[in-house]
mmCIF file with all atom_site columns, C-alpha atoms and ligand atoms in Angstrom:
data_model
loop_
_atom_site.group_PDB
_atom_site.id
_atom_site.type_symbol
_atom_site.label_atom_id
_atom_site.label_alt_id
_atom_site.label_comp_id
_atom_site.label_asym_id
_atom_site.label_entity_id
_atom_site.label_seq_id
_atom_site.pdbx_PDB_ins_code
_atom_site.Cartn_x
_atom_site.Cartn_y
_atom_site.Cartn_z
_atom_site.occupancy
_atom_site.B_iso_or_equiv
_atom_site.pdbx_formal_charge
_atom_site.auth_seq_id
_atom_site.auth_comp_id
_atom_site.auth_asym_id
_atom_site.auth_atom_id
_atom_site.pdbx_PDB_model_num
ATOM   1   C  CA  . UNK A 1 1   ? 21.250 154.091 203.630 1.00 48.00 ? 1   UNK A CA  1
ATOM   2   C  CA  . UNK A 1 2   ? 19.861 156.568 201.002 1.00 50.00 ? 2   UNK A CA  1
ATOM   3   C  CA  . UNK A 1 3   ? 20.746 155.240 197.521 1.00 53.00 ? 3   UNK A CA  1
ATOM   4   C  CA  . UNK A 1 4   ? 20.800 158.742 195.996 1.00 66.00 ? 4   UNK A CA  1
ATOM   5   C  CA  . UNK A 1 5   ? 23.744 159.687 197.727 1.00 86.00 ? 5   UNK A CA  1
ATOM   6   C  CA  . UNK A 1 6   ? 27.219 160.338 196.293 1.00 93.00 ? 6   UNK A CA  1
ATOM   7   C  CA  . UNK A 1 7   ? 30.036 158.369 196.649 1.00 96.00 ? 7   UNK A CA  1
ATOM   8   C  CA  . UNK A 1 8   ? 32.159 159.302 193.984 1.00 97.00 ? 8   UNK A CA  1
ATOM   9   C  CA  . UNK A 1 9   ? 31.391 159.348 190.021 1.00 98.00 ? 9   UNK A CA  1
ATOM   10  C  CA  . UNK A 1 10  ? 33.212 158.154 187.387 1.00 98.00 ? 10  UNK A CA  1
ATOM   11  C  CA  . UNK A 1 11  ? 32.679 158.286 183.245 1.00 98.00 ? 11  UNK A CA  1
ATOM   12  C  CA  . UNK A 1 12  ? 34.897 157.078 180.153 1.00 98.00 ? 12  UNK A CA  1
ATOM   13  C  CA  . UNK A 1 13  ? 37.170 158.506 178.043 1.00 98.00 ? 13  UNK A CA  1
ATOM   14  C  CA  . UNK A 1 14  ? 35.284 160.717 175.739 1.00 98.00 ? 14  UNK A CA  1
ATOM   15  C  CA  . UNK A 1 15  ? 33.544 162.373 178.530 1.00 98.00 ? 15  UNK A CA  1
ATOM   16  C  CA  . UNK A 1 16  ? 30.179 161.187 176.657 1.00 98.00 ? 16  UNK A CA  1
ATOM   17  C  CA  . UNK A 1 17  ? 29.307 158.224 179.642 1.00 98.00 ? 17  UNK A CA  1
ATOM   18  C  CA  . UNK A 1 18  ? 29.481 160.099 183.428 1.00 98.00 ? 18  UNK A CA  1
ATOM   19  C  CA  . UNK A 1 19  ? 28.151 157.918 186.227 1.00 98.00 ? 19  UNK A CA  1
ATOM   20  C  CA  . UNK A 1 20  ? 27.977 158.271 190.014 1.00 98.00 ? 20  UNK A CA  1
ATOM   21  C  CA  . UNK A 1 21  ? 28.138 155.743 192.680 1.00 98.00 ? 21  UNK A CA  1
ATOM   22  C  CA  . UNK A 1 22  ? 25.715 155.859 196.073 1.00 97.00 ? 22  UNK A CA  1
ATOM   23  C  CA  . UNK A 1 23  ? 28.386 153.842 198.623 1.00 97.00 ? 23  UNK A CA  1
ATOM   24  C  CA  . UNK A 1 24  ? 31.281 152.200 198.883 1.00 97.00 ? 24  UNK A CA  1
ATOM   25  C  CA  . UNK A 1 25  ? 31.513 148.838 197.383 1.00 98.00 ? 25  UNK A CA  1
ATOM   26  C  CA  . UNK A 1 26  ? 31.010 145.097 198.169 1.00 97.00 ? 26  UNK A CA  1
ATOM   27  C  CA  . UNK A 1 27  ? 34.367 144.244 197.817 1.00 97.00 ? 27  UNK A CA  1
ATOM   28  C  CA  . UNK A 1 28  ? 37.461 145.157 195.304 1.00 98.00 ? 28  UNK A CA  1
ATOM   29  C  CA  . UNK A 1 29  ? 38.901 142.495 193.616 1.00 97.00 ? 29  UNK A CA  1
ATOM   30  C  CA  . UNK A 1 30  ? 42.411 143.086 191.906 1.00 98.00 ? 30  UNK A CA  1
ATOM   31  C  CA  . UNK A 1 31  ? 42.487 140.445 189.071 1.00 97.00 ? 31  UNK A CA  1
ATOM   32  C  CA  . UNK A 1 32  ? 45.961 138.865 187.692 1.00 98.00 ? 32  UNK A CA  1
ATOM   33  C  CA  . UNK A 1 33  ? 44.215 136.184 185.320 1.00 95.00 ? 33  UNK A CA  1
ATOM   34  C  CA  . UNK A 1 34  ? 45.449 136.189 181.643 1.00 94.00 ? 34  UNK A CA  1
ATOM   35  C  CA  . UNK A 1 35  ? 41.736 137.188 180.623 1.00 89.00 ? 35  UNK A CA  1
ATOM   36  C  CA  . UNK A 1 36  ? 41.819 139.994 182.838 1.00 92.00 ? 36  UNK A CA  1
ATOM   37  C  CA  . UNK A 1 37  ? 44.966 140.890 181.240 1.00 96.00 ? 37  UNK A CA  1
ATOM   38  C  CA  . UNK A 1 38  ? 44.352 140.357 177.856 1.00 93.00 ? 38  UNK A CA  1
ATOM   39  C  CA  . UNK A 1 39  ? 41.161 142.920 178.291 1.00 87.00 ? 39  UNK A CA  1
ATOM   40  C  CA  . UNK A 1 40  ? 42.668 145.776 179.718 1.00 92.00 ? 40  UNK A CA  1
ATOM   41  C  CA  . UNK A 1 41  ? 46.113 145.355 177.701 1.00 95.00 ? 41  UNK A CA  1
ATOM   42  C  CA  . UNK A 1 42  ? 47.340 145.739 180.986 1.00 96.00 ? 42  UNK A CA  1
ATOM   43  C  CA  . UNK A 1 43  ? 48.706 143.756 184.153 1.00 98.00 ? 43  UNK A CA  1
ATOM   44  C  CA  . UNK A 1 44  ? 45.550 142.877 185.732 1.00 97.00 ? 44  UNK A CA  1
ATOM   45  C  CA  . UNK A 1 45  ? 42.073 144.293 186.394 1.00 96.00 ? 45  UNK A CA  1
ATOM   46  C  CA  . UNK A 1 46  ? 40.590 146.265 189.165 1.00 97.00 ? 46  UNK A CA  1
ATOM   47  C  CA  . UNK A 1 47  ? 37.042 145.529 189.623 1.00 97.00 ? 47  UNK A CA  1
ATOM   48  C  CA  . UNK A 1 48  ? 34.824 146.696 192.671 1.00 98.00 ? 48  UNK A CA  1
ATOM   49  C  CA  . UNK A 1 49  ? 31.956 144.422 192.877 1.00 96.00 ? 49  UNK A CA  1
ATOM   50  C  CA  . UNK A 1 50  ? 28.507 146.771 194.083 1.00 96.00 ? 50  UNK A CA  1
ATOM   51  C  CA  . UNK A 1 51  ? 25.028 146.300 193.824 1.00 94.00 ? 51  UNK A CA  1
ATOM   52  C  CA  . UNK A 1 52  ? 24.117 147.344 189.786 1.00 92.00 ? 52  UNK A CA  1
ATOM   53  C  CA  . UNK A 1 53  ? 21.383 150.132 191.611 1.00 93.00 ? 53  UNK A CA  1
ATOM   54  C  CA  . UNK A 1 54  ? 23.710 152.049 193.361 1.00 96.00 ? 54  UNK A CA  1
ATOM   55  C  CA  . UNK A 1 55  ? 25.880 152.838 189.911 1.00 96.00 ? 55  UNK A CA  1
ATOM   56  C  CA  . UNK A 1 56  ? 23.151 155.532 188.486 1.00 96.00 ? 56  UNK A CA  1
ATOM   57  C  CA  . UNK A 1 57  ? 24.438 156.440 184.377 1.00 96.00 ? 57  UNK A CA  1
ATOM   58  C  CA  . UNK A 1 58  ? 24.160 160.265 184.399 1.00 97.00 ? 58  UNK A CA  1
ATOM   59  C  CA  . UNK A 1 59  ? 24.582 161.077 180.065 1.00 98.00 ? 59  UNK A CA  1
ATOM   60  C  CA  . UNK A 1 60  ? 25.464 158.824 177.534 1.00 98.00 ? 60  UNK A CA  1
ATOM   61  C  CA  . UNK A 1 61  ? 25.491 155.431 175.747 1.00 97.00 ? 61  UNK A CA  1
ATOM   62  C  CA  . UNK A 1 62  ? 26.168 152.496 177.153 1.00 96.00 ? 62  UNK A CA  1
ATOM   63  C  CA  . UNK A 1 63  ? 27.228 149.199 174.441 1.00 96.00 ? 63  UNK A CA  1
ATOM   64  C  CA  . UNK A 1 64  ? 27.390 145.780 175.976 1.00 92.00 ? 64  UNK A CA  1
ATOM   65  C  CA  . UNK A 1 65  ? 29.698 143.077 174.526 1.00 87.00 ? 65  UNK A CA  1
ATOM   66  C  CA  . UNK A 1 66  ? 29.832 139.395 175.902 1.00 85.00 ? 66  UNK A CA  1
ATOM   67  C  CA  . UNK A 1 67  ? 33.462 137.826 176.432 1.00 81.00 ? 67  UNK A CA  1
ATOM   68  C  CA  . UNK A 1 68  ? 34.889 134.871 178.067 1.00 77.00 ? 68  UNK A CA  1
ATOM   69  C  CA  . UNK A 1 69  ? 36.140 134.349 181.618 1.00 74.00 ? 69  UNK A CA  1
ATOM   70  C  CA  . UNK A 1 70  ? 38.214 131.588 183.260 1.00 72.00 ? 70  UNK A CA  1
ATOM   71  C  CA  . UNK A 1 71  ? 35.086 130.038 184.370 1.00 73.00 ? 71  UNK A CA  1
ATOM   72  C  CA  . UNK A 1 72  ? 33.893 130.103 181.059 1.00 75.00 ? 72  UNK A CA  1
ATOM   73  C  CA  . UNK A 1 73  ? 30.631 131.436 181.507 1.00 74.00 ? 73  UNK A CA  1
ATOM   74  C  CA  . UNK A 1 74  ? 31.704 134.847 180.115 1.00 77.00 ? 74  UNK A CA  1
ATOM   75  C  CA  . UNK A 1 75  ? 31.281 138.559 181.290 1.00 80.00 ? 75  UNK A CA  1
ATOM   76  C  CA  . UNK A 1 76  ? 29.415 140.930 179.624 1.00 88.00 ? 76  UNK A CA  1
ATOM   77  C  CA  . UNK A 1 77  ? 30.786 143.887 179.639 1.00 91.00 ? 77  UNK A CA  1
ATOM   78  C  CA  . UNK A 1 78  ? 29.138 147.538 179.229 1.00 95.00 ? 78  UNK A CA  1
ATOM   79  C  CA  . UNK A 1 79  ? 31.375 150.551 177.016 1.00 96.00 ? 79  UNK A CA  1
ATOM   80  C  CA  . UNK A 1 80  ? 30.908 153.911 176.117 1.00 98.00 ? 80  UNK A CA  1
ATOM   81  C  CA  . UNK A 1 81  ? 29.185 153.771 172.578 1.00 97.00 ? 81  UNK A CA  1
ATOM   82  C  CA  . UNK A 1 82  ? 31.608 156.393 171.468 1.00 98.00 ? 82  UNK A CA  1
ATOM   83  C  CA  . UNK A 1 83  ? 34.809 155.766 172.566 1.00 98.00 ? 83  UNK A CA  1
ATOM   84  C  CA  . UNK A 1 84  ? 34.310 152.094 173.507 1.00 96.00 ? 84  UNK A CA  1
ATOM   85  C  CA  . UNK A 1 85  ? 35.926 152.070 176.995 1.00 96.00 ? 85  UNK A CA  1
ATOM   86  C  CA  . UNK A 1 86  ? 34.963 149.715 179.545 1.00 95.00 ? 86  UNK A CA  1
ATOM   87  C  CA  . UNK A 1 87  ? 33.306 150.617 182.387 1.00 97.00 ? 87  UNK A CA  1
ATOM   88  C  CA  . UNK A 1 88  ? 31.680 147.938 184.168 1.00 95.00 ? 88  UNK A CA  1
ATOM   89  C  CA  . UNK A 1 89  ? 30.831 143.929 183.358 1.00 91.00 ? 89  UNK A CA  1
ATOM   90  C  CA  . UNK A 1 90  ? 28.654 141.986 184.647 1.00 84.00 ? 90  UNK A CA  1
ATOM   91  C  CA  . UNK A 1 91  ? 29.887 138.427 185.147 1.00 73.00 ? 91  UNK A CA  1
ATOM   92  C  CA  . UNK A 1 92  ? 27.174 135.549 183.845 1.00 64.00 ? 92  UNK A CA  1
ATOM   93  C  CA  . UNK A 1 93  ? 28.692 133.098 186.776 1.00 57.00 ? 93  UNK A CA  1
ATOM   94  C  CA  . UNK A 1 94  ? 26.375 132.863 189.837 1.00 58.00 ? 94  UNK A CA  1
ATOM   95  C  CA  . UNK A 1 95  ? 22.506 134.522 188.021 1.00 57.00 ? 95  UNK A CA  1
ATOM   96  C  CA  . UNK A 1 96  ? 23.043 137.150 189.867 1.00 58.00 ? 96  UNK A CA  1
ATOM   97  C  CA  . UNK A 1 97  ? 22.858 138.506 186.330 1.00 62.00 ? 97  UNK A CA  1
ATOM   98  C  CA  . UNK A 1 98  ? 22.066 142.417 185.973 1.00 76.00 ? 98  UNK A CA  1
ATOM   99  C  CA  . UNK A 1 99  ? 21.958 142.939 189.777 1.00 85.00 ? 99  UNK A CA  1
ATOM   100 C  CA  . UNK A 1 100 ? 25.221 143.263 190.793 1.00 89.00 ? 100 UNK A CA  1
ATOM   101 C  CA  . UNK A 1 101 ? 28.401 145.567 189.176 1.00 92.00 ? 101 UNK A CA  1
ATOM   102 C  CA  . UNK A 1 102 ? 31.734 144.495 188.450 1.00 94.00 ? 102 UNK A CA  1
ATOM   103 C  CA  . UNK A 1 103 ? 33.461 148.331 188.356 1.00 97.00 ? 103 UNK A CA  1
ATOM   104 C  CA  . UNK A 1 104 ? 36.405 149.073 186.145 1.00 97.00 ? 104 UNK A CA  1
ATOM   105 C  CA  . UNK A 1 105 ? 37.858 151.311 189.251 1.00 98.00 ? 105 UNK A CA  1
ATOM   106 C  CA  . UNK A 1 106 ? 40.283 153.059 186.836 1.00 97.00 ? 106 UNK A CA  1
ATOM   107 C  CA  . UNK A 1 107 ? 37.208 154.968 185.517 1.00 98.00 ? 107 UNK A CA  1
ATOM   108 C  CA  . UNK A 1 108 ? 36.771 156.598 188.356 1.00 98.00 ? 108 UNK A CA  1
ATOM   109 C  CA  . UNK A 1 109 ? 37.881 160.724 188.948 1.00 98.00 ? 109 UNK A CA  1
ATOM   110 C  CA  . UNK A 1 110 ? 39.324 159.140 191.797 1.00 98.00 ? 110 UNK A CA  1
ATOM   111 C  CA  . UNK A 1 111 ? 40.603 155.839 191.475 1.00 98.00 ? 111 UNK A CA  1
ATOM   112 C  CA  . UNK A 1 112 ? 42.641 155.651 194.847 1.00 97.00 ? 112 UNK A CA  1
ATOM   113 C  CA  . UNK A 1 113 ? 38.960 156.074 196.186 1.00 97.00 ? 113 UNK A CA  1
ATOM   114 C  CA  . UNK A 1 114 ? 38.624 151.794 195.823 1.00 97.00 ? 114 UNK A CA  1
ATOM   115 C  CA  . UNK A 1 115 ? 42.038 150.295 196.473 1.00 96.00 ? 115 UNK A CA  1
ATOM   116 C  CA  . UNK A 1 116 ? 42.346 146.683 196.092 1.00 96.00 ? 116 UNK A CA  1
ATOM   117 C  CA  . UNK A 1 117 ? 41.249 144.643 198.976 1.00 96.00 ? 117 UNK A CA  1
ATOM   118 C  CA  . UNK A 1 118 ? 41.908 140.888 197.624 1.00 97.00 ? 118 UNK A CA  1
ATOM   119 C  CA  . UNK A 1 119 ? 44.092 140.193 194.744 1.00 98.00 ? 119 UNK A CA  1
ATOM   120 C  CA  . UNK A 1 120 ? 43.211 137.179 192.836 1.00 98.00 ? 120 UNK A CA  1
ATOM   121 C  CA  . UNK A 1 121 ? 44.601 134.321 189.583 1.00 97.00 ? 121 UNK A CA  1
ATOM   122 C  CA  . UNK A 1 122 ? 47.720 136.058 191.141 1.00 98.00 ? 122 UNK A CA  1
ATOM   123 C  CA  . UNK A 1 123 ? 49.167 132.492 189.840 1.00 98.00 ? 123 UNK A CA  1
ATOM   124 C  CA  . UNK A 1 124 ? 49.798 134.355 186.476 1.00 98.00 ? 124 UNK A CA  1
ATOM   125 C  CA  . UNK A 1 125 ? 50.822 137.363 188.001 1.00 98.00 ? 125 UNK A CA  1
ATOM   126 C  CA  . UNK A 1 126 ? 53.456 139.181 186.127 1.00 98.00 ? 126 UNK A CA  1
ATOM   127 C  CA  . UNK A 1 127 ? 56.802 138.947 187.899 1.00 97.00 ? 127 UNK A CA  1
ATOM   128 C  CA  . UNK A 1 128 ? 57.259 142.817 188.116 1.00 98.00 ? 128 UNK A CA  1
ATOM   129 C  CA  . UNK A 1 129 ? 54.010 143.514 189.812 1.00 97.00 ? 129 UNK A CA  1
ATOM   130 C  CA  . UNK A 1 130 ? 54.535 143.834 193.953 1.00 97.00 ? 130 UNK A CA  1
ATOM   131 C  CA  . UNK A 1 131 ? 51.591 143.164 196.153 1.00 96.00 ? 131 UNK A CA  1
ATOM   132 C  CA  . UNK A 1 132 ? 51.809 145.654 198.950 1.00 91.00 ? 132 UNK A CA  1
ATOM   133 C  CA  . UNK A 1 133 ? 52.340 144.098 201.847 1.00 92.00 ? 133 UNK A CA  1
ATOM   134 C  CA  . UNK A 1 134 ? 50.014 142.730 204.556 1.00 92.00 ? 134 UNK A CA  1
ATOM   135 C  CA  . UNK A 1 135 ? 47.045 142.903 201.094 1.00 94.00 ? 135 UNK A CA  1
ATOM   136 C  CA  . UNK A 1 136 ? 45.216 139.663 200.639 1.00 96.00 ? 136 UNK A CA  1
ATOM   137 C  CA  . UNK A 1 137 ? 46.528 137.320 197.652 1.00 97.00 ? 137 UNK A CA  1
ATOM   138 C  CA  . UNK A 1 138 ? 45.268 133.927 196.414 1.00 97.00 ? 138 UNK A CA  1
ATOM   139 C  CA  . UNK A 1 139 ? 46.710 131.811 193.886 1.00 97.00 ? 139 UNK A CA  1
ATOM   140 C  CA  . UNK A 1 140 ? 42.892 131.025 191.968 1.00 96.00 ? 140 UNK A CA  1
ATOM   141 C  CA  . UNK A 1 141 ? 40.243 132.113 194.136 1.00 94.00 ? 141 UNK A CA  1
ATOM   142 C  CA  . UNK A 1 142 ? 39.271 133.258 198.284 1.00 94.00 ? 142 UNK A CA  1
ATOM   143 C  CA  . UNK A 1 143 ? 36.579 131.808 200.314 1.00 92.00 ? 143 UNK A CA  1
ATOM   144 C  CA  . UNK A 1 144 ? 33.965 134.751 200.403 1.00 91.00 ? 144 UNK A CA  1
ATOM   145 C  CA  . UNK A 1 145 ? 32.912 134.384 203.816 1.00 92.00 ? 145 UNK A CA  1
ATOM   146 C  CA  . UNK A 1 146 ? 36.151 134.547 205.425 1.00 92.00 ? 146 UNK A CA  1
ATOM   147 C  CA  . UNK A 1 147 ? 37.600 137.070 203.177 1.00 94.00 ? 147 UNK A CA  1
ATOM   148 C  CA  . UNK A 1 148 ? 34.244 139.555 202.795 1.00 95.00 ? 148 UNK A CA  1
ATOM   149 C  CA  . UNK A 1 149 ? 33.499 141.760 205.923 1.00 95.00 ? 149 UNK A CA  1
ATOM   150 C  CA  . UNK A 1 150 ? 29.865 141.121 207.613 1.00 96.00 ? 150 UNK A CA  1
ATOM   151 C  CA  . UNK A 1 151 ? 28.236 144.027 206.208 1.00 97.00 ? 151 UNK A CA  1
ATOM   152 C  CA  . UNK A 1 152 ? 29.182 143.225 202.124 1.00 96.00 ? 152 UNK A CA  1
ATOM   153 C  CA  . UNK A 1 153 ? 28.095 139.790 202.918 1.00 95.00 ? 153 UNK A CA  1
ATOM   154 C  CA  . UNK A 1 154 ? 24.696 140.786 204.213 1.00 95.00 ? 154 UNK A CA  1
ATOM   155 C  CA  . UNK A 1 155 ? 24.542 143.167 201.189 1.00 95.00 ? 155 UNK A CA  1
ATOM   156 C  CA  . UNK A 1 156 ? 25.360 140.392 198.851 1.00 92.00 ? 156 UNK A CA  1
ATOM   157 C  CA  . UNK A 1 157 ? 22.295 137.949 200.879 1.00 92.00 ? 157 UNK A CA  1
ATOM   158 C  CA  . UNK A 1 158 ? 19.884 141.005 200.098 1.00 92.00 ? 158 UNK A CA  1
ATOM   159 C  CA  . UNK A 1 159 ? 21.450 141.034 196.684 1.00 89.00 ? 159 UNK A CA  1
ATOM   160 C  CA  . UNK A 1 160 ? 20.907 137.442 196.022 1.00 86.00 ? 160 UNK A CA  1
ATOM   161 C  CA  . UNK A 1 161 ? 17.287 137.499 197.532 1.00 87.00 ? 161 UNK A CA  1
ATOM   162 C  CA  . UNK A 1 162 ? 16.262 140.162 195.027 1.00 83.00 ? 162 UNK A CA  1
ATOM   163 C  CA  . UNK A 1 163 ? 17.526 138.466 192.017 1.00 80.00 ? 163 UNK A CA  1
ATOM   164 C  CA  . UNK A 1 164 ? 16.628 134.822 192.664 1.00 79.00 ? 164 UNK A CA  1
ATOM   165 C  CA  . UNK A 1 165 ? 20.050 133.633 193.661 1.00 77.00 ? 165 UNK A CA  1
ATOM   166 C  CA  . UNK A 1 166 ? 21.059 131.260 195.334 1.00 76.00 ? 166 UNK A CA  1
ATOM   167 C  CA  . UNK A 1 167 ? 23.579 132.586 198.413 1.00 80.00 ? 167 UNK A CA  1
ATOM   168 C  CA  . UNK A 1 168 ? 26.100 130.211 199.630 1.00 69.00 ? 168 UNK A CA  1
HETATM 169 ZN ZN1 . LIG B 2 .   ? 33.232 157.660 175.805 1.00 74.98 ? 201 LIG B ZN1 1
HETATM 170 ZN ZN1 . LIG B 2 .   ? 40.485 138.120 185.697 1.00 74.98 ? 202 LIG B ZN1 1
#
């Protein structure tokens, strides 16, 4: 796969941050966890998780601020400088560290682009939200290797390999 090619791109807000993506992602992870929806103000996150090389920033300042997670390990996550919108976090859980992406997907021209393909902490999931039917749900948590196809599993191996990781 060529990393220079275009998925999609994405930026914030002010139109200062643009960014393009190479490929689809590992996986997308629709998260209903009180952090999650404390952070976005909203009902729950949308995060596709891809390798941090294949999000190239185009123009503009990126500010990184550390905050906690369920796990308690905490997330940092990178803004826009000028308007402060999320775009991406990196999660300080597995020492994966800087190598892979956790992408806010509602920064994206295209959103419907990454649809949800797990939703997860959907035990404090508001009562209002549906889950479309026949879309993965877990209480907590899924068992990545029955719940990630082969191909974002061998991505997250080579992932893991580069950074020092253990994979499990
Ligand atoms: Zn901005
Ligand atoms: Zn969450």
């Amino acid at each position: 796969m060529t990393h220079d090619a275009t998925f999609c791109e994405g930026g914030c807000a002010c139109g200062a941050v643009r960014y393009r993506v190479t490929s689809a992602p590992m996986i997308v992870h629709a998260c209903h966890c009180r952090m999650c929806q404390r952070q976005t103000g909203s009902s729950n996150a949308v995060n596709a998780l891809i390798e941090t090389d294949r999000v190239l920033v185009l123009s503009g300042e990126i500010e990184e601020r550390l905050v906690d997670t369920p796990s308690g390990r905490g997330q940092r996550i990178a803004r826009c400088a000028s308007c402060k919108v999320a775009l991406w976090s990196n999660y300080l859980i597995n020492n994966q560290g800087d190598h892979q992406r956790f992408l806010r997907v509602g920064t994206l021209d295209d959103p419907s682009l990454m649809p949800p393909d797990v939703h997860i902490h959907t035990a404090t999931k508001l009562p209002w939200y549906v889950i479309a039917e026949g879309t993965q749900a877990v209480e907590v948590f899924y068992d990545q290797k029955t719940t990630w196809s082969q191909e974002s599993l061998q991505r997250l191996k080579a992932l893991c390999e580069k950074s020092g990781a253990p994979y499990k």
